[in-house]
CSV table of C-alpha atoms in Angstrom, one decimal:
chain,number,residue,atom,x,y,z
A,1,MET,CA,17.3,-38.5,-27.6
A,2,ARG,CA,15.9,-40.7,-30.3
A,3,ASP,CA,13.9,-44.0,-30.6
A,4,PRO,CA,15.2,-46.3,-33.3
A,5,ILE,CA,11.9,-48.1,-33.2
A,6,GLY,CA,9.9,-45.0,-33.8
A,7,PRO,CA,7.5,-43.2,-31.4
A,8,ASN,CA,4.4,-44.2,-33.4
A,9,ILE,CA,5.1,-48.0,-33.3
A,10,PRO,CA,3.0,-49.9,-32.4
A,11,PHE,CA,0.7,-46.9,-31.8
A,12,SER,CA,0.9,-43.1,-31.6
A,13,PRO,CA,0.9,-41.5,-28.1
A,14,LYS,CA,-1.1,-38.7,-29.6
A,15,ARG,CA,-4.1,-41.2,-29.9
A,16,SER,CA,-4.1,-41.6,-26.1
A,17,PRO,CA,-7.4,-40.3,-24.5
A,18,ILE,CA,-5.2,-38.8,-21.7
A,19,TYR,CA,-1.8,-37.1,-21.8
A,20,TYR,CA,0.6,-39.9,-22.6
A,21,GLY,CA,2.9,-38.8,-19.8
A,22,TRP,CA,0.6,-40.4,-17.3
A,23,ILE,CA,0.8,-43.7,-19.1
A,24,VAL,CA,4.6,-43.2,-19.0
A,25,VAL,CA,4.4,-42.9,-15.2
A,26,GLY,CA,2.6,-46.2,-15.0
A,27,ALA,CA,5.0,-48.0,-17.3
A,28,ALA,CA,8.1,-46.5,-15.6
A,29,THR,CA,6.7,-47.5,-12.2
A,30,VAL,CA,6.4,-51.1,-13.4
A,31,GLY,CA,10.0,-50.8,-14.7
A,32,ILE,CA,11.4,-49.7,-11.4
A,33,VAL,CA,9.5,-52.4,-9.5
A,34,ALA,CA,10.7,-55.0,-12.0
A,35,SER,CA,14.3,-54.0,-11.0
A,36,ILE,CA,13.8,-55.5,-7.5
A,37,PRO,CA,15.7,-58.8,-8.3
A,38,GLY,CA,18.7,-56.5,-8.9
A,39,GLN,CA,18.1,-54.4,-5.9
A,40,THR,CA,19.5,-55.1,-2.4
A,41,MET,CA,16.1,-56.1,-1.0
A,42,GLY,CA,15.7,-58.5,-3.9
A,43,VAL,CA,19.1,-60.2,-3.1
A,44,SER,CA,18.8,-60.1,0.7
A,45,VAL,CA,16.2,-62.9,1.1
A,46,PHE,CA,18.3,-65.2,-1.2
A,47,THR,CA,21.5,-64.6,0.8
A,48,ASP,CA,21.3,-67.7,3.0
A,49,PRO,CA,20.4,-70.1,0.2
A,50,LEU,CA,23.2,-68.7,-1.9
A,51,LEU,CA,25.7,-69.0,0.9
A,52,ALA,CA,24.8,-72.7,1.2
A,53,ALA,CA,25.0,-73.3,-2.5
A,54,THR,CA,28.3,-71.6,-3.0
A,55,GLY,CA,30.0,-72.4,0.3
A,56,LEU,CA,31.1,-68.8,0.8
A,57,SER,CA,31.3,-67.1,4.2
A,58,ARG,CA,29.1,-64.1,4.9
A,59,LEU,CA,32.1,-61.8,4.5
A,60,GLY,CA,33.2,-63.6,1.3
A,61,PHE,CA,29.6,-63.3,-0.1
A,62,SER,CA,29.6,-59.5,0.8
A,63,ASN,CA,32.9,-59.1,-0.9
A,64,ALA,CA,31.7,-60.8,-4.1
A,65,TYR,CA,28.7,-58.4,-3.9
A,66,LEU,CA,31.1,-55.5,-3.5
A,67,VAL,CA,33.2,-56.5,-6.5
A,68,GLY,CA,30.3,-57.2,-8.8
A,69,THR,CA,28.5,-54.0,-7.8
A,70,LEU,CA,31.6,-51.8,-8.2
A,71,LEU,CA,32.2,-53.2,-11.7
A,72,SER,CA,28.6,-52.5,-12.6
A,73,ALA,CA,29.0,-49.0,-11.4
A,74,SER,CA,31.9,-48.4,-13.7
A,75,LEU,CA,29.6,-49.2,-16.6
A,76,LEU,CA,26.8,-46.8,-15.7
A,77,PRO,CA,28.3,-43.6,-17.2
A,78,TRP,CA,28.5,-45.5,-20.5
A,79,ALA,CA,24.9,-46.7,-20.0
A,80,GLY,CA,23.7,-43.2,-19.4
A,81,ARG,CA,25.3,-42.1,-22.7
A,82,MET,CA,23.7,-45.0,-24.5
A,83,LEU,CA,20.3,-44.0,-23.1
A,84,ASP,CA,20.7,-40.5,-24.5
A,85,ARG,CA,21.8,-41.9,-27.8
A,86,PHE,CA,19.4,-44.9,-28.3
A,87,GLY,CA,16.6,-44.0,-26.0
A,88,VAL,CA,14.9,-45.4,-22.9
A,89,ARG,CA,12.7,-48.0,-24.8
A,90,ILE,CA,15.7,-49.9,-26.2
A,91,GLY,CA,17.6,-49.5,-22.9
A,92,ALA,CA,14.8,-50.8,-20.7
A,93,SER,CA,14.1,-53.7,-23.0
A,94,VAL,CA,17.7,-54.9,-23.2
A,95,ALA,CA,18.1,-54.4,-19.4
A,96,ALA,CA,15.0,-56.5,-18.6
A,97,LEU,CA,16.2,-59.3,-20.9
A,98,GLY,CA,19.7,-59.2,-19.3
A,99,LEU,CA,18.1,-59.2,-15.8
A,100,ALA,CA,16.0,-62.3,-16.7
A,101,LEU,CA,19.0,-64.2,-18.0
A,102,THR,CA,21.1,-63.3,-14.9
A,103,VAL,CA,18.3,-64.3,-12.5
A,104,PHE,CA,18.1,-67.7,-14.2
A,105,GLY,CA,21.9,-68.0,-13.8
A,106,PHE,CA,21.4,-67.5,-10.0
A,107,ALA,CA,18.9,-70.3,-10.0
A,108,GLU,CA,21.4,-72.6,-11.7
A,109,ILE,CA,24.5,-71.3,-9.9
A,110,GLU,CA,25.7,-74.7,-8.7
A,111,ARG,CA,25.6,-76.0,-12.3
A,112,VAL,CA,27.3,-72.8,-13.6
A,113,ILE,CA,30.1,-73.2,-11.1
A,114,ARG,CA,30.6,-76.9,-12.2
A,115,ALA,CA,30.3,-76.0,-15.9
A,116,VAL,CA,33.0,-73.3,-15.9
A,117,ASN,CA,35.1,-75.2,-13.3
A,118,GLY,CA,35.4,-71.8,-11.6
A,119,ALA,CA,35.8,-70.5,-8.1
A,120,PRO,CA,32.4,-69.8,-6.5
A,121,PHE,CA,33.6,-66.3,-5.6
A,122,VAL,CA,34.4,-65.4,-9.2
A,123,VAL,CA,31.1,-66.9,-10.5
A,124,ILE,CA,28.8,-65.1,-8.0
A,125,ALA,CA,30.7,-61.8,-8.4
A,126,GLY,CA,30.1,-62.0,-12.2
A,127,LEU,CA,26.4,-62.7,-11.6
A,128,PHE,CA,26.2,-59.7,-9.2
A,129,LEU,CA,27.9,-57.6,-11.9
A,130,ALA,CA,25.2,-58.5,-14.3
A,131,VAL,CA,22.2,-58.3,-12.0
A,132,ARG,CA,23.2,-55.0,-10.5
A,133,PHE,CA,24.0,-53.4,-13.9
A,134,SER,CA,20.8,-54.6,-15.6
A,135,GLY,CA,18.4,-54.2,-12.6
A,136,GLN,CA,19.5,-51.6,-10.2
A,137,GLY,CA,21.4,-49.8,-12.9
A,138,VAL,CA,20.0,-49.6,-16.4
A,139,LEU,CA,16.3,-50.6,-15.9
A,140,THR,CA,16.0,-48.2,-12.9
A,141,LEU,CA,17.9,-45.4,-14.7
A,142,ALA,CA,15.8,-45.7,-17.9
A,143,SER,CA,12.5,-45.7,-16.0
A,144,ARG,CA,13.4,-42.6,-13.8
A,145,THR,CA,14.8,-40.7,-16.8
A,146,MET,CA,11.7,-41.3,-18.8
A,147,ILE,CA,9.5,-39.7,-16.1
A,148,GLY,CA,11.9,-36.7,-15.9
A,149,ARG,CA,11.6,-36.1,-19.6
A,150,TRP,CA,7.8,-36.1,-19.8
A,151,PHE,CA,7.2,-33.6,-17.0
A,152,GLU,CA,8.4,-30.3,-15.6
A,153,ARG,CA,5.7,-28.4,-13.8
A,154,ARG,CA,4.0,-31.7,-12.7
A,155,ARG,CA,7.2,-33.7,-12.3
A,156,GLY,CA,6.8,-33.8,-8.5
A,157,THR,CA,3.2,-35.0,-8.8
A,158,ALA,CA,4.1,-37.6,-11.4
A,159,THR,CA,7.0,-38.8,-9.1
A,160,ALA,CA,4.6,-38.9,-6.1
A,161,ILE,CA,2.2,-41.2,-8.0
A,162,SER,CA,5.0,-43.5,-9.1
A,163,GLY,CA,6.5,-43.3,-5.6
A,164,LEU,CA,3.3,-44.6,-4.0
A,165,PHE,CA,3.7,-47.9,-5.7
A,166,VAL,CA,7.5,-48.1,-5.8
A,167,ALA,CA,8.0,-47.4,-2.1
A,168,PHE,CA,5.3,-49.8,-1.1
A,169,SER,CA,6.6,-52.5,-3.5
A,170,PHE,CA,10.3,-52.1,-2.4
A,171,ALA,CA,9.4,-52.2,1.3
A,172,LEU,CA,7.2,-55.3,0.9
A,173,ALA,CA,9.5,-57.1,-1.5
A,174,PRO,CA,11.5,-59.0,1.1
A,175,ARG,CA,8.2,-60.4,2.6
A,176,ILE,CA,6.8,-61.3,-0.8
A,177,LEU,CA,10.0,-62.9,-2.0
A,178,ASP,CA,10.3,-64.8,1.3
A,179,ALA,CA,6.8,-66.2,0.8
A,180,TRP,CA,7.7,-67.0,-2.9
A,181,ILE,CA,10.7,-69.0,-1.7
A,182,ALA,CA,8.6,-70.8,0.8
A,183,HIS,CA,6.2,-71.8,-2.0
A,184,SER,CA,8.5,-72.6,-4.9
A,185,GLY,CA,11.9,-73.0,-3.2
A,186,TRP,CA,14.7,-70.5,-3.8
A,187,GLN,CA,15.7,-71.9,-7.2
A,188,GLY,CA,12.0,-72.2,-8.4
A,189,ALA,CA,11.4,-68.6,-7.3
A,190,TYR,CA,14.4,-67.4,-9.3
A,191,ARG,CA,13.3,-69.3,-12.4
A,192,GLU,CA,9.7,-67.9,-12.2
A,193,ILE,CA,11.1,-64.4,-11.7
A,194,ALA,CA,13.2,-64.8,-14.8
A,195,LEU,CA,10.1,-65.7,-16.9
A,196,VAL,CA,8.2,-62.6,-15.6
A,197,GLU,CA,11.1,-60.4,-16.6
A,198,ALA,CA,11.8,-62.0,-20.0
A,199,PHE,CA,8.2,-62.0,-21.2
A,200,GLY,CA,6.4,-59.4,-19.0
A,201,MET,CA,8.8,-56.5,-18.6
A,202,VAL,CA,10.5,-56.7,-22.0
A,203,SER,CA,7.1,-56.7,-23.7
A,204,LEU,CA,5.8,-53.8,-21.6
A,205,ALA,CA,9.0,-51.7,-22.3
A,206,LEU,CA,8.7,-52.2,-26.1
A,207,LEU,CA,5.0,-51.4,-26.0
A,208,LEU,CA,4.7,-48.4,-23.7
A,209,PHE,CA,8.0,-46.8,-23.2
A,210,ARG,CA,8.6,-43.5,-25.1
A,211,GLU,CA,11.4,-41.0,-25.1
A,212,ASP,CA,9.8,-37.6,-24.6
A,213,PRO,CA,6.7,-35.7,-25.6
A,214,GLU,CA,8.3,-33.6,-28.3
A,215,SER,CA,9.4,-36.7,-30.3
A,216,ALA,CA,5.8,-37.9,-30.2
A,217,GLY,CA,4.4,-34.5,-31.3
A,218,LEU,CA,3.1,-33.6,-27.8
A,219,LEU,CA,3.9,-30.8,-25.4
A,220,LEU,CA,5.8,-31.1,-22.1
A,221,ASP,CA,3.3,-31.7,-19.2
A,222,GLY,CA,0.5,-31.9,-21.7
A,223,VAL,CA,-0.2,-28.2,-21.4
A,224,SER,CA,-1.7,-26.0,-24.1
A,225,GLU,CA,0.4,-23.8,-26.3
A,226,ALA,CA,-0.7,-20.8,-24.3
A,227,GLU,CA,0.6,-22.4,-21.1
A,228,GLY,CA,3.9,-23.6,-22.6
A,229,GLY,CA,7.0,-21.7,-23.5
A,230,ARG,CA,9.0,-22.2,-20.3
A,231,THR,CA,12.7,-21.7,-20.7
A,232,GLU,CA,14.6,-24.9,-20.2
A,233,VAL,CA,18.3,-25.3,-19.4
A,234,ALA,CA,20.5,-27.8,-21.2
A,235,THR,CA,23.3,-28.5,-18.8
A,236,THR,CA,25.9,-31.0,-20.0
A,237,ARG,CA,27.4,-33.7,-17.7
A,238,SER,CA,30.7,-31.9,-17.3
A,239,GLU,CA,28.9,-28.7,-16.3
A,240,ALA,CA,26.7,-30.5,-13.8
A,241,LEU,CA,29.7,-32.2,-12.2
A,242,ARG,CA,31.1,-28.7,-11.4
A,243,THR,CA,28.1,-27.7,-9.3
A,244,ARG,CA,27.5,-28.0,-5.6
A,245,ALA,CA,23.9,-29.1,-6.2
A,246,PHE,CA,25.0,-32.2,-8.0
A,247,TRP,CA,27.5,-33.4,-5.4
A,248,VAL,CA,25.5,-32.6,-2.3
A,249,LEU,CA,22.4,-34.4,-3.7
A,250,THR,CA,24.4,-37.3,-5.0
A,251,LEU,CA,26.5,-37.9,-1.9
A,252,ALA,CA,23.5,-37.8,0.3
A,253,LEU,CA,21.8,-40.5,-1.8
A,254,ALA,CA,25.0,-42.5,-2.2
A,255,TRP,CA,25.5,-42.6,1.6
A,256,HIS,CA,22.0,-43.7,2.2
A,257,ALA,CA,22.4,-46.4,-0.5
A,258,LEU,CA,25.6,-47.6,1.3
A,259,VAL,CA,24.1,-47.9,4.8
A,260,LEU,CA,20.6,-49.1,3.8
A,261,THR,CA,22.1,-51.7,1.4
A,262,GLY,CA,24.3,-53.1,4.1
A,263,ALA,CA,21.5,-53.2,6.7
A,264,THR,CA,19.1,-54.8,4.2
A,265,LEU,CA,21.4,-57.5,3.0
A,266,HIS,CA,22.3,-58.4,6.6
A,267,ILE,CA,18.9,-57.7,8.2
A,268,VAL,CA,18.4,-61.3,9.4
A,269,ASP,CA,21.8,-61.3,11.1
A,270,LEU,CA,21.4,-57.7,12.4
A,271,GLY,CA,18.1,-58.7,13.9
A,272,ALA,CA,19.5,-61.9,15.4
A,273,GLU,CA,22.1,-59.8,17.2
A,274,GLN,CA,19.3,-58.1,19.0
A,275,ALA,CA,17.3,-61.3,19.7
A,276,LEU,CA,14.9,-60.9,16.8
A,277,SER,CA,13.7,-63.9,14.8
A,278,ARG,CA,14.0,-64.0,11.0
A,279,THR,CA,10.3,-63.2,10.7
A,280,GLU,CA,10.5,-60.2,13.0
A,281,ALA,CA,13.6,-58.9,11.3
A,282,VAL,CA,12.2,-59.2,7.8
A,283,GLY,CA,8.8,-57.9,9.1
A,284,LEU,CA,10.5,-54.5,9.7
A,285,PHE,CA,9.9,-53.8,6.0
A,286,VAL,CA,6.1,-53.8,6.4
A,287,PRO,CA,5.7,-50.7,8.6
A,288,MET,CA,8.6,-49.1,6.6
A,289,ALA,CA,6.5,-49.6,3.5
A,290,LEU,CA,3.5,-47.8,5.0
A,291,VAL,CA,5.6,-44.8,6.1
A,292,SER,CA,7.7,-44.8,2.9
A,293,THR,CA,4.5,-44.8,0.7
A,294,SER,CA,3.0,-41.8,2.6
A,295,ALA,CA,6.3,-39.9,2.7
A,296,GLY,CA,7.0,-40.4,-1.0
A,297,ALA,CA,3.5,-39.2,-2.0
A,298,ALA,CA,3.8,-36.2,0.2
A,299,ALA,CA,7.3,-35.4,-1.0
A,300,GLY,CA,6.4,-35.6,-4.6
A,301,TRP,CA,3.4,-33.3,-4.1
A,302,LEU,CA,5.6,-30.8,-2.1
A,303,ALA,CA,8.4,-31.0,-4.8
A,304,ASP,CA,6.1,-29.0,-7.1
A,305,ARG,CA,5.7,-26.3,-4.5
A,306,MET,CA,9.0,-25.9,-2.7
A,307,PRO,CA,12.8,-26.0,-3.2
A,308,ILE,CA,14.5,-29.4,-3.5
A,309,ARG,CA,16.8,-28.2,-0.7
A,310,THR,CA,14.0,-28.3,1.9
A,311,LEU,CA,13.2,-31.9,1.0
A,312,LEU,CA,16.9,-32.8,1.0
A,313,GLN,CA,17.2,-31.4,4.6
A,314,ALA,CA,14.3,-33.6,5.7
A,315,PHE,CA,15.9,-36.6,4.0
A,316,LEU,CA,19.2,-36.1,5.8
A,317,VAL,CA,17.6,-35.7,9.2
A,318,ALA,CA,15.5,-38.8,8.7
A,319,THR,CA,18.4,-40.9,7.5
A,320,ALA,CA,20.6,-39.9,10.5
A,321,ALA,CA,17.7,-40.8,12.9
A,322,GLY,CA,17.1,-44.1,11.1
A,323,TYR,CA,20.7,-45.3,11.3
A,324,ALA,CA,21.0,-44.4,15.0
A,325,SER,CA,17.7,-46.3,15.7
A,326,LEU,CA,19.1,-49.5,14.2
A,327,THR,CA,21.1,-49.9,17.4
A,328,GLY,CA,17.9,-50.3,19.4
A,329,LEU,CA,16.1,-52.6,16.9
A,330,GLY,CA,15.5,-55.2,19.7
A,331,THR,CA,13.3,-52.8,21.7
A,332,THR,CA,9.7,-51.8,20.9
A,333,TYR,CA,10.6,-48.1,20.7
A,334,GLY,CA,13.8,-48.7,18.6
A,335,TYR,CA,11.9,-51.0,16.2
A,336,ALA,CA,9.2,-48.3,15.7
A,337,ALA,CA,11.7,-45.5,15.4
A,338,THR,CA,13.7,-47.4,12.8
A,339,ALA,CA,10.6,-48.2,10.7
A,340,PHE,CA,9.4,-44.6,10.8
A,341,ALA,CA,12.8,-42.9,10.1
A,342,LEU,CA,14.0,-45.3,7.4
A,343,GLY,CA,10.5,-45.3,5.9
A,344,MET,CA,10.6,-41.5,5.7
A,345,SER,CA,14.1,-41.5,4.1
A,346,GLY,CA,13.1,-44.2,1.7
A,347,GLY,CA,10.1,-42.2,0.5
A,348,LEU,CA,12.2,-39.1,0.0
A,349,PHE,CA,15.0,-41.2,-1.7
A,350,GLY,CA,12.7,-42.1,-4.6
A,351,VAL,CA,11.7,-38.4,-5.2
A,352,LEU,CA,14.9,-36.5,-4.9
A,353,PRO,CA,16.9,-37.8,-7.9
A,354,THR,CA,13.8,-38.0,-10.2
A,355,VAL,CA,12.8,-34.4,-9.5
A,356,GLY,CA,16.0,-32.7,-8.5
A,357,LEU,CA,18.3,-33.6,-11.4
A,358,PRO,CA,16.1,-32.5,-14.2
A,359,ARG,CA,15.0,-29.4,-12.3
A,360,PHE,CA,18.6,-28.3,-11.8
A,361,PHE,CA,20.1,-29.5,-15.1
A,362,GLY,CA,17.3,-29.9,-17.7
A,363,ARG,CA,16.3,-32.9,-19.8
A,364,GLU,CA,18.6,-32.8,-22.8
A,365,HIS,CA,21.5,-34.6,-21.1
A,366,LEU,CA,19.5,-36.2,-18.3
A,367,GLY,CA,20.6,-39.7,-19.1
A,368,THR,CA,24.3,-39.0,-18.8
A,369,ILE,CA,23.9,-36.8,-15.7
A,370,SER,CA,21.6,-39.4,-14.0
A,371,GLY,CA,24.1,-42.1,-15.0
A,372,ALA,CA,26.9,-40.2,-13.2
A,373,SER,CA,24.7,-39.8,-10.1
A,374,MET,CA,23.6,-43.4,-10.2
A,375,THR,CA,27.2,-44.5,-10.4
A,376,ALA,CA,27.9,-43.0,-7.0
A,377,MET,CA,24.8,-44.6,-5.6
A,378,VAL,CA,25.7,-48.0,-6.9
A,379,VAL,CA,29.3,-47.6,-5.5
A,380,GLY,CA,27.7,-46.8,-2.1
A,381,SER,CA,25.5,-49.8,-2.3
A,382,ALA,CA,28.5,-52.0,-3.2
A,383,LEU,CA,30.5,-50.9,-0.2
A,384,GLY,CA,27.7,-51.2,2.4
A,385,PRO,CA,27.4,-55.0,2.8
A,386,SER,CA,31.1,-55.5,3.1
A,387,LEU,CA,31.6,-52.6,5.6
A,388,LEU,CA,28.8,-53.8,7.8
A,389,ALA,CA,30.0,-57.4,7.6
A,390,ALA,CA,33.6,-56.3,8.5
A,391,SER,CA,32.2,-54.3,11.4
A,392,ARG,CA,30.4,-57.3,12.7
A,393,GLN,CA,33.4,-59.6,12.3
A,394,THR,CA,36.0,-57.1,13.7
A,395,LEU,CA,34.0,-55.4,16.5
A,396,GLY,CA,31.5,-58.2,17.2
A,397,SER,CA,28.5,-55.9,16.5
A,398,TYR,CA,26.8,-53.8,13.9
A,399,ARG,CA,26.1,-51.0,16.4
A,400,PRO,CA,29.4,-49.0,16.1
A,401,ALA,CA,29.0,-48.8,12.3
A,402,CYS,CA,25.3,-47.7,12.6
A,403,LEU,CA,26.2,-44.9,15.0
A,404,ALA,CA,29.1,-43.8,12.9
A,405,ALA,CA,26.9,-43.8,9.8
A,406,ALA,CA,24.5,-41.3,11.4
A,407,VAL,CA,27.2,-38.6,11.6
A,408,VAL,CA,27.6,-38.3,7.8
A,409,PRO,CA,24.1,-37.1,6.8
A,410,LEU,CA,24.2,-34.5,9.6
A,411,ALA,CA,27.5,-33.2,8.2
A,412,LEU,CA,26.1,-33.1,4.7
A,413,ALA,CA,23.1,-31.1,6.1
A,414,LEU,CA,25.5,-28.2,6.7
A,415,PHE,CA,25.9,-27.7,3.0
A,416,THR,CA,22.2,-27.3,2.5
A,417,LEU,CA,22.0,-24.2,4.8
A,418,THR,CA,22.3,-22.0,1.7
A,419,PRO,CA,20.6,-22.5,-1.7
A,420,LEU,CA,22.1,-25.3,-3.8
A,421,HIS,CA,21.3,-24.0,-7.3
A,422,PRO,CA,19.8,-21.0,-9.0
A,423,ARG,CA,17.0,-23.2,-10.3
A,424,ASP,CA,16.1,-24.6,-6.9
A,425,HIS,CA,12.6,-23.2,-6.8
A,426,ALA,CA,9.1,-24.6,-7.4
A,427,PRO,CA,8.1,-24.9,-11.1
A,428,GLY,CA,6.1,-22.0,-12.4
A,429,ARG,CA,7.7,-19.5,-10.0
A,430,THR,CA,10.5,-17.1,-10.6
A,431,THR,CA,13.0,-18.6,-12.9
A,432,THR,CA,16.5,-17.8,-14.0
A,433,PRO,CA,17.8,-17.6,-17.5
A,434,PRO,CA,19.6,-20.7,-18.8
A,435,THR,CA,23.4,-20.6,-18.9
A,436,ARG,CA,23.4,-21.6,-22.5
A,437,PRO,CA,20.7,-21.5,-25.3
A,438,PRO,CA,18.1,-24.2,-25.0
A,439,PRO,CA,18.2,-27.0,-27.6
A,440,THR,CA,16.1,-26.8,-30.7
A,441,ARG,CA,13.9,-29.8,-31.3
A,442,GLN,CA,12.2,-31.0,-34.4
A,443,SER,CA,8.7,-32.4,-33.9
A,444,PRO,CA,7.5,-35.0,-36.4
A,445,PRO,CA,5.1,-33.7,-39.0
């Protein structure tokens, strides 16, 4: 892990009046929130205007989303290696700039289609490739990886603080973006978002993002020398891919990404099927935000005090309940149950990869390992919209797909009945020796 810019430019983290890791938490949180235009909830409210602008059918639009997202997923392992090689500051800055340019491309999609004399499907699939890779992919990956590198004992607490704002922002994003569109028009909203990304997020990443405490001459968690000295594993990507912990955690998150992405992208149509208005359907994200914020904060605090396996079990039960509840969205009980269960799973979703992967596998190769896990999640999110659209078109309803989706997390829960990994314990408790010698780091003089 290295920073070509240098950890002391434009200022040294050692001069911070508080442990710089907490500033990292704030900067990373903004980075994750800034990825919303590349996330499903950021695309969902623009779906109908983009359908009108491109002339694509809902299924054709979903397939373009599928193709673009799958192609972006294929690039994420490479992106993870680049983060480990060039650092999160460069990665986040380039990703934010790429996101800004792509969002502007969406605003001008009709002109782009005419300029390249191309098929609308090909153009929008290319834009989805760029927006998913830069936003959901690299910007999110860099931000989460940075938090994981600055904390160990307090990683759960740091994630909880970040999760409070991320979960609330993600859940409220559709309502905020919908209001933004009402004020500025969908093209005006996209242009304004592009300016925020290009000038705001790029500047913040260059100013505040840093690789890890050691490169800045600080100690992990901000502890004193007497408190330090914990043994840290340095698992490689290939070693991580051979563990049950990696695959159970990754598949659980990828399946949730698949189903929730599909439901979010088609939320207006899903609600209309059950006699809900556009406002009522999009309004589901408000109570989800409240639950998700509370659940994420609690999960982050608990992650410092219990095995990841316990949190994963709660996540799997909540996701299964949420998917099943989608079939009763048109009733008061079903609406409330959906908001609660999917809010719970959403809060836990933000905590599990940020805390689980570095706890199991260490920080040295966290970028490449997180990139592999993120690839599976992005593939899941790519498949979701098309699968749900196909279900609607073939079976005439979203309900069979939602009920079938609830079976998978319950099946995955069977694999969590025994410990997932030797290091699946609360930080500071009994530890196990690393499988290989920990890396030696050089601190700056």
